[in-house]
Coordinates of C-alpha atoms and ligand atoms in Angstrom, one line a residue:
X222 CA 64.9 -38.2 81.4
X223 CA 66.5 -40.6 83.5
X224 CA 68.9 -39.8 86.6
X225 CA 71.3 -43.2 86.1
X226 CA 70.5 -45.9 83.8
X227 CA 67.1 -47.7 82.6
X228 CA 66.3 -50.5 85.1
X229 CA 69.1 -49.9 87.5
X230 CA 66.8 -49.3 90.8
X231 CA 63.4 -50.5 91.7
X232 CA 62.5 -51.9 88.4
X233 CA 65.8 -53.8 87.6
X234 CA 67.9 -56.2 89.3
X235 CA 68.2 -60.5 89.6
X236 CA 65.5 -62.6 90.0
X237 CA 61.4 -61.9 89.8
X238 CA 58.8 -59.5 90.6
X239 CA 55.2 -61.2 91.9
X240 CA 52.2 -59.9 89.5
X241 CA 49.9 -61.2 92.7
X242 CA 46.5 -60.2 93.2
X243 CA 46.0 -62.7 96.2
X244 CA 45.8 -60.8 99.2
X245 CA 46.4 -57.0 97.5
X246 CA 44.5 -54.4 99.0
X247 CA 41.0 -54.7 97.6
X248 CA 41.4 -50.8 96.4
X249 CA 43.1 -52.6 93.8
X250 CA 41.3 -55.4 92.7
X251 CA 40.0 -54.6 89.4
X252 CA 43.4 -52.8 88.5
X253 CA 45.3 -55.9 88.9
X254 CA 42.6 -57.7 87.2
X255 CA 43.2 -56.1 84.0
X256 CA 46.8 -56.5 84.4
X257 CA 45.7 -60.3 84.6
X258 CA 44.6 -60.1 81.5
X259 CA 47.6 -57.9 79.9
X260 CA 50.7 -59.7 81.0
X261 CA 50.2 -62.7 79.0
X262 CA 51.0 -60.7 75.4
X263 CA 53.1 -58.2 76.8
X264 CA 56.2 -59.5 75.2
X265 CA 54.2 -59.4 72.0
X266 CA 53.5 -56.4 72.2
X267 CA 56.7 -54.7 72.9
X268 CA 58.7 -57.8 70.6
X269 CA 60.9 -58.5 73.8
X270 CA 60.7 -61.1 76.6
X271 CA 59.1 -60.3 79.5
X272 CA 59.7 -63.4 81.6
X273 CA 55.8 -63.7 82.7
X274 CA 55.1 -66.8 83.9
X275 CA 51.6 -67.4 85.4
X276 CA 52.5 -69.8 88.1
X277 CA 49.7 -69.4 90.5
X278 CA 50.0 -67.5 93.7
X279 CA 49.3 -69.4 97.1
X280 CA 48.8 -67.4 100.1
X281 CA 49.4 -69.9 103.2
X282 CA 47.0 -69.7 106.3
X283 CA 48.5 -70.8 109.9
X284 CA 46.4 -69.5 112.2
X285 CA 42.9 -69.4 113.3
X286 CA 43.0 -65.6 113.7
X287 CA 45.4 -63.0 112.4
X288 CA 44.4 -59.5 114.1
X289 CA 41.3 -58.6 112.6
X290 CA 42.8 -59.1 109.0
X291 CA 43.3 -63.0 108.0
X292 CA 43.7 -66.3 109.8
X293 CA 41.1 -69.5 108.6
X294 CA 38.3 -67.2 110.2
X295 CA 38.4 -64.7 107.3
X296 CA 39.3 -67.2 104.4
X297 CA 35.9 -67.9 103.1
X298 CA 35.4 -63.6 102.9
X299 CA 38.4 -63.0 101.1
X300 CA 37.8 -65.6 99.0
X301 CA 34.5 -64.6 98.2
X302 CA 35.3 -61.1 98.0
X303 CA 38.4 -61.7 95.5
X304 CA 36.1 -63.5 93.6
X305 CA 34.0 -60.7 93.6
X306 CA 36.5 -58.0 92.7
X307 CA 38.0 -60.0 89.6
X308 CA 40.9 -62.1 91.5
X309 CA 39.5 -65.8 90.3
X310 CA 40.2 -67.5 94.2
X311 CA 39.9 -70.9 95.4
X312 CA 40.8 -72.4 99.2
X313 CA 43.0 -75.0 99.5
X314 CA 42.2 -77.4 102.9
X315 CA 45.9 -78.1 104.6
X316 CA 46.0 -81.9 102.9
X317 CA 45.4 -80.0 99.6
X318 CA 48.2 -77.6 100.3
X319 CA 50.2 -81.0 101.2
X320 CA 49.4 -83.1 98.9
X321 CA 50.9 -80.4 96.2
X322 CA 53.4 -79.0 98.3
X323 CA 54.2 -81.9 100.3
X324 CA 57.9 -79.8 102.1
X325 CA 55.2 -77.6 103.8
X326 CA 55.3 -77.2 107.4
X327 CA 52.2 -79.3 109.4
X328 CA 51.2 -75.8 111.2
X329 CA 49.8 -74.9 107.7
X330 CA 45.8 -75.3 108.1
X331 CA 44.9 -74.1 104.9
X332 CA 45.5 -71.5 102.0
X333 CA 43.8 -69.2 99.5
X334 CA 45.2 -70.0 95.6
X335 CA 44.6 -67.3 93.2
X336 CA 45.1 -69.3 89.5
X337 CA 46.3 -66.0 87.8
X338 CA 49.2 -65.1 89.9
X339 CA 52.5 -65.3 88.5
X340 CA 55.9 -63.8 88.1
X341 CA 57.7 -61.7 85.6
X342 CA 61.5 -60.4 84.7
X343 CA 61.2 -57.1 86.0
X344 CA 64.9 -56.0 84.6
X345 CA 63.9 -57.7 80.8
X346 CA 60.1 -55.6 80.8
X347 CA 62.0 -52.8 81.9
X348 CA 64.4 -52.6 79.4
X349 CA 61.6 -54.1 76.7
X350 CA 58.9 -51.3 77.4
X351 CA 62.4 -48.6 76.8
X352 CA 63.0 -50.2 73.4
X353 CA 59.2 -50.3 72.6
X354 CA 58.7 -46.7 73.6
X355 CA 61.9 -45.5 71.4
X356 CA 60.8 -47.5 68.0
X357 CA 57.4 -45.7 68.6
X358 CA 59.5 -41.7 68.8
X359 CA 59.8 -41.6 72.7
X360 CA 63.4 -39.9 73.4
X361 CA 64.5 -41.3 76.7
X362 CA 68.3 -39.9 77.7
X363 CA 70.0 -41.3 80.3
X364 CA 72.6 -39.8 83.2
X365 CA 69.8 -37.0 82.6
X366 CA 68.2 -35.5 86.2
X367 CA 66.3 -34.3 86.5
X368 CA 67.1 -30.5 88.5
X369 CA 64.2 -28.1 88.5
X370 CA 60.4 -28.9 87.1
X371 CA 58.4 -25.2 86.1
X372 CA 54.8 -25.4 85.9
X373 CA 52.4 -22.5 83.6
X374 CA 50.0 -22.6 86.9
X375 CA 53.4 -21.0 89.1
X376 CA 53.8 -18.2 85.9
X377 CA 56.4 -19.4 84.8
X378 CA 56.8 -21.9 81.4
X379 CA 56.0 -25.3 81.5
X380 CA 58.9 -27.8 81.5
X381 CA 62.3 -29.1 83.1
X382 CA 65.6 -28.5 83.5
X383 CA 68.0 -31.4 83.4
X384 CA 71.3 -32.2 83.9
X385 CA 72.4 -33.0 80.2
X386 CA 69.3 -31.8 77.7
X387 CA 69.2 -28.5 79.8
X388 CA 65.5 -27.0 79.8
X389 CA 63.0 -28.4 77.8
X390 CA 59.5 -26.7 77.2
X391 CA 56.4 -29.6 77.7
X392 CA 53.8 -29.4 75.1
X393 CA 50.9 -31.1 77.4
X394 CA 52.2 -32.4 81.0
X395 CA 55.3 -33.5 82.9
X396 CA 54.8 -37.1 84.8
X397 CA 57.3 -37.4 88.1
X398 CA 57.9 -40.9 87.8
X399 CA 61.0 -40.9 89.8
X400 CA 59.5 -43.7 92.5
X401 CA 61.6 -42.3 95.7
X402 CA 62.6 -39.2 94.4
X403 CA 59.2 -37.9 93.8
X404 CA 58.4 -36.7 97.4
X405 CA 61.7 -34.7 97.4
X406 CA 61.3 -33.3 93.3
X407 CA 57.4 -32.3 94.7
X408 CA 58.8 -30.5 97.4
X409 CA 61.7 -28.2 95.9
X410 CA 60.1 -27.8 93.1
X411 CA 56.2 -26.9 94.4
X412 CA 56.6 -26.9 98.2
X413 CA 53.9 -30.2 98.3
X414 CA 55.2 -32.7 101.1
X415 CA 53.8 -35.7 99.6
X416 CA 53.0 -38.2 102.6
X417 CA 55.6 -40.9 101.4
X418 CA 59.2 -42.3 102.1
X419 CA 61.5 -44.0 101.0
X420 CA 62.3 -48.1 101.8
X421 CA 65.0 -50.8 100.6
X422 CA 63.4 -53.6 100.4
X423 CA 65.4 -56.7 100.4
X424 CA 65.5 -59.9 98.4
X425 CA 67.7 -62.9 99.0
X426 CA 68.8 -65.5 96.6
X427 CA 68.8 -69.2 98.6
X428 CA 70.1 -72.4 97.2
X429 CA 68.6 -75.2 99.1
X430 CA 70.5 -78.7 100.4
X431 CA 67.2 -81.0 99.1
X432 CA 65.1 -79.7 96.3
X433 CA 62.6 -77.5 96.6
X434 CA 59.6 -78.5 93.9
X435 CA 57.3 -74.9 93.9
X436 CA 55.7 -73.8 91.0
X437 CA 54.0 -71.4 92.8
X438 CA 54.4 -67.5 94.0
X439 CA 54.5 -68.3 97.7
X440 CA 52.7 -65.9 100.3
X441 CA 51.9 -65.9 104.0
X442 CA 49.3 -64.6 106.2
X443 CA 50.9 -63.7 109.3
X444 CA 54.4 -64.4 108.6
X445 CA 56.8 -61.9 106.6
X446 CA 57.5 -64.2 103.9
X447 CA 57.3 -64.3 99.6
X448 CA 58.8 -67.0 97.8
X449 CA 59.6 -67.8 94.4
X450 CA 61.8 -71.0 93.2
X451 CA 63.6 -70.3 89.8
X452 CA 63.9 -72.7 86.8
X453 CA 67.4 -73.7 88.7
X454 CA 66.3 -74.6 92.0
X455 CA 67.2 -71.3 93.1
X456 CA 64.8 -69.7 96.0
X457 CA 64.0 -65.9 95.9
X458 CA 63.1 -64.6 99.5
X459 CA 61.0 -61.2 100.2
X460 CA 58.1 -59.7 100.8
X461 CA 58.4 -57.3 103.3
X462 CA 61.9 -57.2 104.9
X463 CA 64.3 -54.1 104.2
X464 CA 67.9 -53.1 104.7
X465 CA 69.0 -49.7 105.8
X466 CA 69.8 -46.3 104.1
X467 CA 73.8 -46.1 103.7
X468 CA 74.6 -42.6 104.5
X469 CA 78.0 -42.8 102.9
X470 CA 76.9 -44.6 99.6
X471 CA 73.6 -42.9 100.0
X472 CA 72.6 -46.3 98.7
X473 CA 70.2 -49.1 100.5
X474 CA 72.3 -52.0 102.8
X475 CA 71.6 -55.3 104.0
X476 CA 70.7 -55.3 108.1
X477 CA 72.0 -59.4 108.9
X478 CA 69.0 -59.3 111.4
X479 CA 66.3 -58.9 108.5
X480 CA 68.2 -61.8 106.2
X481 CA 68.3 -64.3 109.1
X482 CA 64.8 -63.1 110.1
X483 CA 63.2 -64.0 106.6
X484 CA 65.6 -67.1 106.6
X485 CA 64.1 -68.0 109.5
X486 CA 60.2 -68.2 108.4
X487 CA 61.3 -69.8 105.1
X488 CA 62.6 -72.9 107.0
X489 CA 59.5 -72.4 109.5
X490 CA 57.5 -73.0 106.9
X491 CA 58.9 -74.9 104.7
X492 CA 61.0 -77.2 106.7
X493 CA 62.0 -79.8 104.7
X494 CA 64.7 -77.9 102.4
X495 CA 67.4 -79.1 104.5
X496 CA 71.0 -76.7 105.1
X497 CA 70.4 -73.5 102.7
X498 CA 73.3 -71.5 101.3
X499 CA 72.8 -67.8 100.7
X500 CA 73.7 -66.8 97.3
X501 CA 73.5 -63.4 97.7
X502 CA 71.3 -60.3 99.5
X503 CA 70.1 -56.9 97.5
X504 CA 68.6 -54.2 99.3
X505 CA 70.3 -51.8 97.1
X506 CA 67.1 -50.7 95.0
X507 CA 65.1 -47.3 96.9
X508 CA 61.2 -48.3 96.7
X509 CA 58.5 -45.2 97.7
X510 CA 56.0 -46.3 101.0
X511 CA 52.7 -44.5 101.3
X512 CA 50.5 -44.5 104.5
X513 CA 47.3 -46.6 103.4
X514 CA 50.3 -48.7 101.0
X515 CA 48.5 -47.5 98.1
X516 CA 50.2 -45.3 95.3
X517 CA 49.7 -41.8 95.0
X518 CA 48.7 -40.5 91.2
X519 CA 47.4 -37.6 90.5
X520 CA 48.3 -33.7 89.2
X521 CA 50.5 -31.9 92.3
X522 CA 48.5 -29.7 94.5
X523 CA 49.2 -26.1 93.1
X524 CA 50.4 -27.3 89.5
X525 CA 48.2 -27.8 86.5
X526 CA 49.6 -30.4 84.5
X527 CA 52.6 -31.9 87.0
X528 CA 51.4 -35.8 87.1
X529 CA 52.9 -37.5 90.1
X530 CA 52.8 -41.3 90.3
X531 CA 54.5 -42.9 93.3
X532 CA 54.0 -44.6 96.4
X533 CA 53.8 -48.0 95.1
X534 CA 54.5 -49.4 98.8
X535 CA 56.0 -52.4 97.8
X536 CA 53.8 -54.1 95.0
X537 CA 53.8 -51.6 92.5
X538 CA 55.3 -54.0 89.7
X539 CA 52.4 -56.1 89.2
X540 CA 50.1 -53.4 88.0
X541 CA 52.1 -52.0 85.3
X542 CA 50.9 -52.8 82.1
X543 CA 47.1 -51.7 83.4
X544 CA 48.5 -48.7 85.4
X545 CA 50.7 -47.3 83.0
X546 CA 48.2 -47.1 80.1
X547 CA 46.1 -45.2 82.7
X548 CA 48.6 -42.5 83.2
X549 CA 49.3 -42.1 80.1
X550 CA 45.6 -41.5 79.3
X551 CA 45.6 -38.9 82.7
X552 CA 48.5 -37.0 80.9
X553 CA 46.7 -37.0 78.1
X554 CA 43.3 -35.5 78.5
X555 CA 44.1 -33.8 82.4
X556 CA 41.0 -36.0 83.6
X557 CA 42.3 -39.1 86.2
X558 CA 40.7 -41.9 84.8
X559 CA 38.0 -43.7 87.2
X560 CA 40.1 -47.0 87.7
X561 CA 42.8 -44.3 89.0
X562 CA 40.2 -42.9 91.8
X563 CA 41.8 -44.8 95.1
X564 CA 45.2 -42.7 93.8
X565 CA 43.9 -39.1 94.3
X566 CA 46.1 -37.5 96.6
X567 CA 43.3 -36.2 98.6
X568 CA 42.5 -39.4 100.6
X569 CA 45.4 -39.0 102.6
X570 CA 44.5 -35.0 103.0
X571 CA 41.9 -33.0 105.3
Ligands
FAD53 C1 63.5 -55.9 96.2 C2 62.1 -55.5 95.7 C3 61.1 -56.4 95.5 C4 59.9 -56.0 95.0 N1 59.0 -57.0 94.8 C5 57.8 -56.7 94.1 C6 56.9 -57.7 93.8 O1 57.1 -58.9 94.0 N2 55.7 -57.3 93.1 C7 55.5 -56.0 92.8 O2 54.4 -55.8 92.3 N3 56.3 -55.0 93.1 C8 57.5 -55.3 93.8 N4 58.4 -54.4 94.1 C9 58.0 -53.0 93.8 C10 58.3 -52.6 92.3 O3 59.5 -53.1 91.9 C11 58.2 -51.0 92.2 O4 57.0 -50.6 92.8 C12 58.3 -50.6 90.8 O5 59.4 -51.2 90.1 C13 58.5 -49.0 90.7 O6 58.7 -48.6 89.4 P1 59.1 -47.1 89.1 O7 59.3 -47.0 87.6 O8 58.0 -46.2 89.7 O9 60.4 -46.8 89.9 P2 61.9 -47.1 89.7 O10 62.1 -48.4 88.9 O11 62.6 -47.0 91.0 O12 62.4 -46.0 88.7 C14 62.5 -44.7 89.0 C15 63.6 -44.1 88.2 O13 63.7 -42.7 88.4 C16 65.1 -42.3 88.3 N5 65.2 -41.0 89.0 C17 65.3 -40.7 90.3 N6 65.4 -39.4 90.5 C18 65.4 -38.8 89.3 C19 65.6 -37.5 88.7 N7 65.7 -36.4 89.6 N8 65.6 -37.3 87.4 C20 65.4 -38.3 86.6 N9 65.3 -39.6 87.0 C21 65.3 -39.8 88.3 C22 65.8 -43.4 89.1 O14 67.2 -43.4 88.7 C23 65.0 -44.6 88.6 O15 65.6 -45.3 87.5 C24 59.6 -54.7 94.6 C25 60.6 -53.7 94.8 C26 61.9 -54.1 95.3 C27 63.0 -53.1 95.4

C-alpha cells in the first residue's frame, strides 16, 4: 500500500543515486559488498533498466588530519580496512588524482578510489522492481495509506487499515517501509518512539561554462560535497546538504544558503569549471536520519510480526538489492538475518 505514487519521494526524482561503498560506515561493509555484486544484473532480473553504471567512486583527501576520522593520516587504515571488509580500495597520490582529473583543485593531496562504486537511476529501479514484483502476484495499490496497523501480540487481528483497500488481515507479517513515516506509523499505532527524524536532503543540477570530464562518483573527506557528471555534461551536487520542512506544503524547500554553500565547495574543489548555471534545486523528497546514521530493521518493540525498516540516514539507496532480499527473508521466517545484526533496534536502546 502506497500513500502517493511509486517513486514520487525518496526513491524517485531527476538525476542518480551513488551505490558507494568508499567511506560507508564500516557496519556496512559486507552489505554493500554484496550489493556490489548484485547491481550489475539487476536490470536482468527485473527485464527493466536500472541505469547502473559502475563508474568508480573517488573520495578526495585535503587535509593532513580531519578530527579523528580521515585526512592523509588515516588513508592507508581505511584503505586497508575497506579492503578488508569487501570494498576493493586503492590510494590515489595527488599527481594521480591530477593526472585523471586534471580540473582538480592543487589543495587535493591525495584520495582513496574504490573500483566498484557507481551510480544508478533511482526513479527507473524504482518503478522496475514495482513491475517485477506485480508480474510475480505482488498487489501494490496506490493513493492507498496507510491509517491504522493491528498486531495479534496487542489482541487484536493482524493487519492494516488503509485509505482505499480498507482492512486487510496479514497472513505472516506487515513491513513499515514508509522511510519518514515510519517513526510516526510506530508511534500511533504501538506507542514506540523510534530514535529517527525526518531530513530533505537537497540535490542541485549544475551546467558548467568549460567541460567537466568525470567519470567518477565524486566524494570528499572534510568538505560537504558528492558529485556526479551526467552523459550531458550535466553536474549533480549532494551529499549532505538539506532544505527545510515547508509547513504550509508540508513538503521539503530549498534554504539559498545550503545551495550556495555546496556551490561553493564544488568550485573549491574543482576550480577549473569556469561560470556554472543552476539548472535546478530539489529538496522536496523526506529521507529518515538515525543517530549512529545506520538504518533501523527489525520487528517493533511490543509487536510480533510488525517489521520496521527505516533510518537509512542518507545512503540507503545503494544497499538495496542486498538489503531488500534480507528483509524479505526476516518477514519470512521472523528470525533477522545475521548480515541484518548492526539494524537491531536495540543498539540505540538501554
Ligand atoms: C536528494 C537525495 C539524495 C540521495 N542520495 C543517495 C545516494 O547518493 N546514495 C544512496 O545510497 N542513498 C541516497 N539517498 C537515500 C535514498 O534515496 C533513500 O534512503 C531510499 O530511497 C529510501 O527508500 P524507501 O523505499 O525506504 O523510502 P521512500 O522512497 O521515501 O518510500 C517510502 C514511501 O512510503 C510512502 N508512505 C509514506 N507514508 C505512508 C503511509 N502511511 N502509507 C503508505 N505509504 C506511505 C511514501 O509515499 C513513499 O513513497 C538520497 C536521498 C535523497 C532524498
Amino acid at each position: 500500500m502506497e500513500a502517493g505514487e511509486i517513486a514520487t519521494e525518496a526513491s524517485g526524482g531527476g538525476g542518480k543515486r551513488g551505490v558507494r561503498g568508499n567511506r560507508r560506515d564500516i557496519r556496512e561493509l559486507p552489505l554493500i559488498s554484496e550489493a556490489y555484486q548484485l547491481w550489475p544484473t539487476l536490470a536482468e532480473e527485473l527485464g527493466a533498466p536500472t541505469g547502473y553504471v559502475r563508474t568508480g567512486g573517488l573520495n578526495l583527501i585535503e587535509k593532513e588530519s580531519v578530527g579523528m576520522r580521515g585526512g592523509m593520516v588515516a588513508a592507508e587504515a581505511i584503505r586497508a580496512t575497506q579492503n578488508e571488509l569487501g570494498v576493493p580500495t586503492e590510494f590515489w597520490t595527488a599527481e594521480d588524482v591530477r593526472e585523471k582529473l586534471p580540473q582538480t583543485s592543487t589543495s587535493i593531496r591525495g584520495a582513496l578510489y574504490a573500483p566498484l562504486d557507481g551510480v544508478a537511476g533511482h526513479q527507473d529501479t524504482t518503478l522496475a522492481y514495482a513491475a517485477a514484483a506485480r508480474r510475480e502476484g505482488a498487489e501494490i495499490t496506490e493513493h492507498d495509506p496507510v491509517l491504522h496497523i493491528f498486531d495479534r501480540g496487542n489482541g487484536a487481528c493482524h493487519g492494516v487499515e488503509a485509505g482505499r483497500s480498507g482492512l486487510i488481515r496479514a497472513s505472516q507479517a506487515i513491513l513499515i517501509a514508509s522511510n519518514a513515516s515510519a517513526g510516526s506509523l510506530a508511534t500511533e499505532n504501538f506507542g514506540c518512539r523510534l530514535p529517527t527524524w525526518t531530513a530533505y536532503p537537497q540535490a542541485v543540477w549544475l551546467r558548467p561554462e568549460n567541460e567537466f570530464q568525470c567519470p567518477y562518483l565524486i566524494g570528499h573527506d572534510n568538505r560537504t560535497l558528492s558529485v556526479k557528471v551526467d552523459s550531458e555534461g550535466v553536474i549533480q551536487l549532494s551529499g549532505g546538504w538539506r532544505g527545510r520542512l515547508d509547513p504550509l506544503t508540508g513538503s521539503g524547500t530549498p534554504v539559498e544558503d545550503n545551495v550556495d554553500g555546496s556551490i561553493r565547495e564544488l568550485e573549491a574543489t574543482f576550480p577549473g569549471l569556469g561560470s556554472l548555471t543552476r539548472l535546478g534545486v530539489d529538496t522536496s523528497r523526506a529521507e529518515s536520519g538515525s543517530v549512529d546514521q545506520l538504518p533501523i530493521i527489525d520487528t517493533i518493540p511490543g509487536t510480533q510480526g510488525v517489521v520496521v525498516a527505516t533510518g537509512w540516514s542518507g545512503h540507503g539507496w545503494a544497499l538495496l538489492p542486498a538489503v531488500s532480499a534480507l528483509i524479505a527473508e526476516f518477514l519470512a521466517t521472523g528470525t533477522r538475518p545475521r548480515q541484518l545484526e548492526h539494524t537491531a533496534i536495540n543498539r540505540l536502546r538501554g
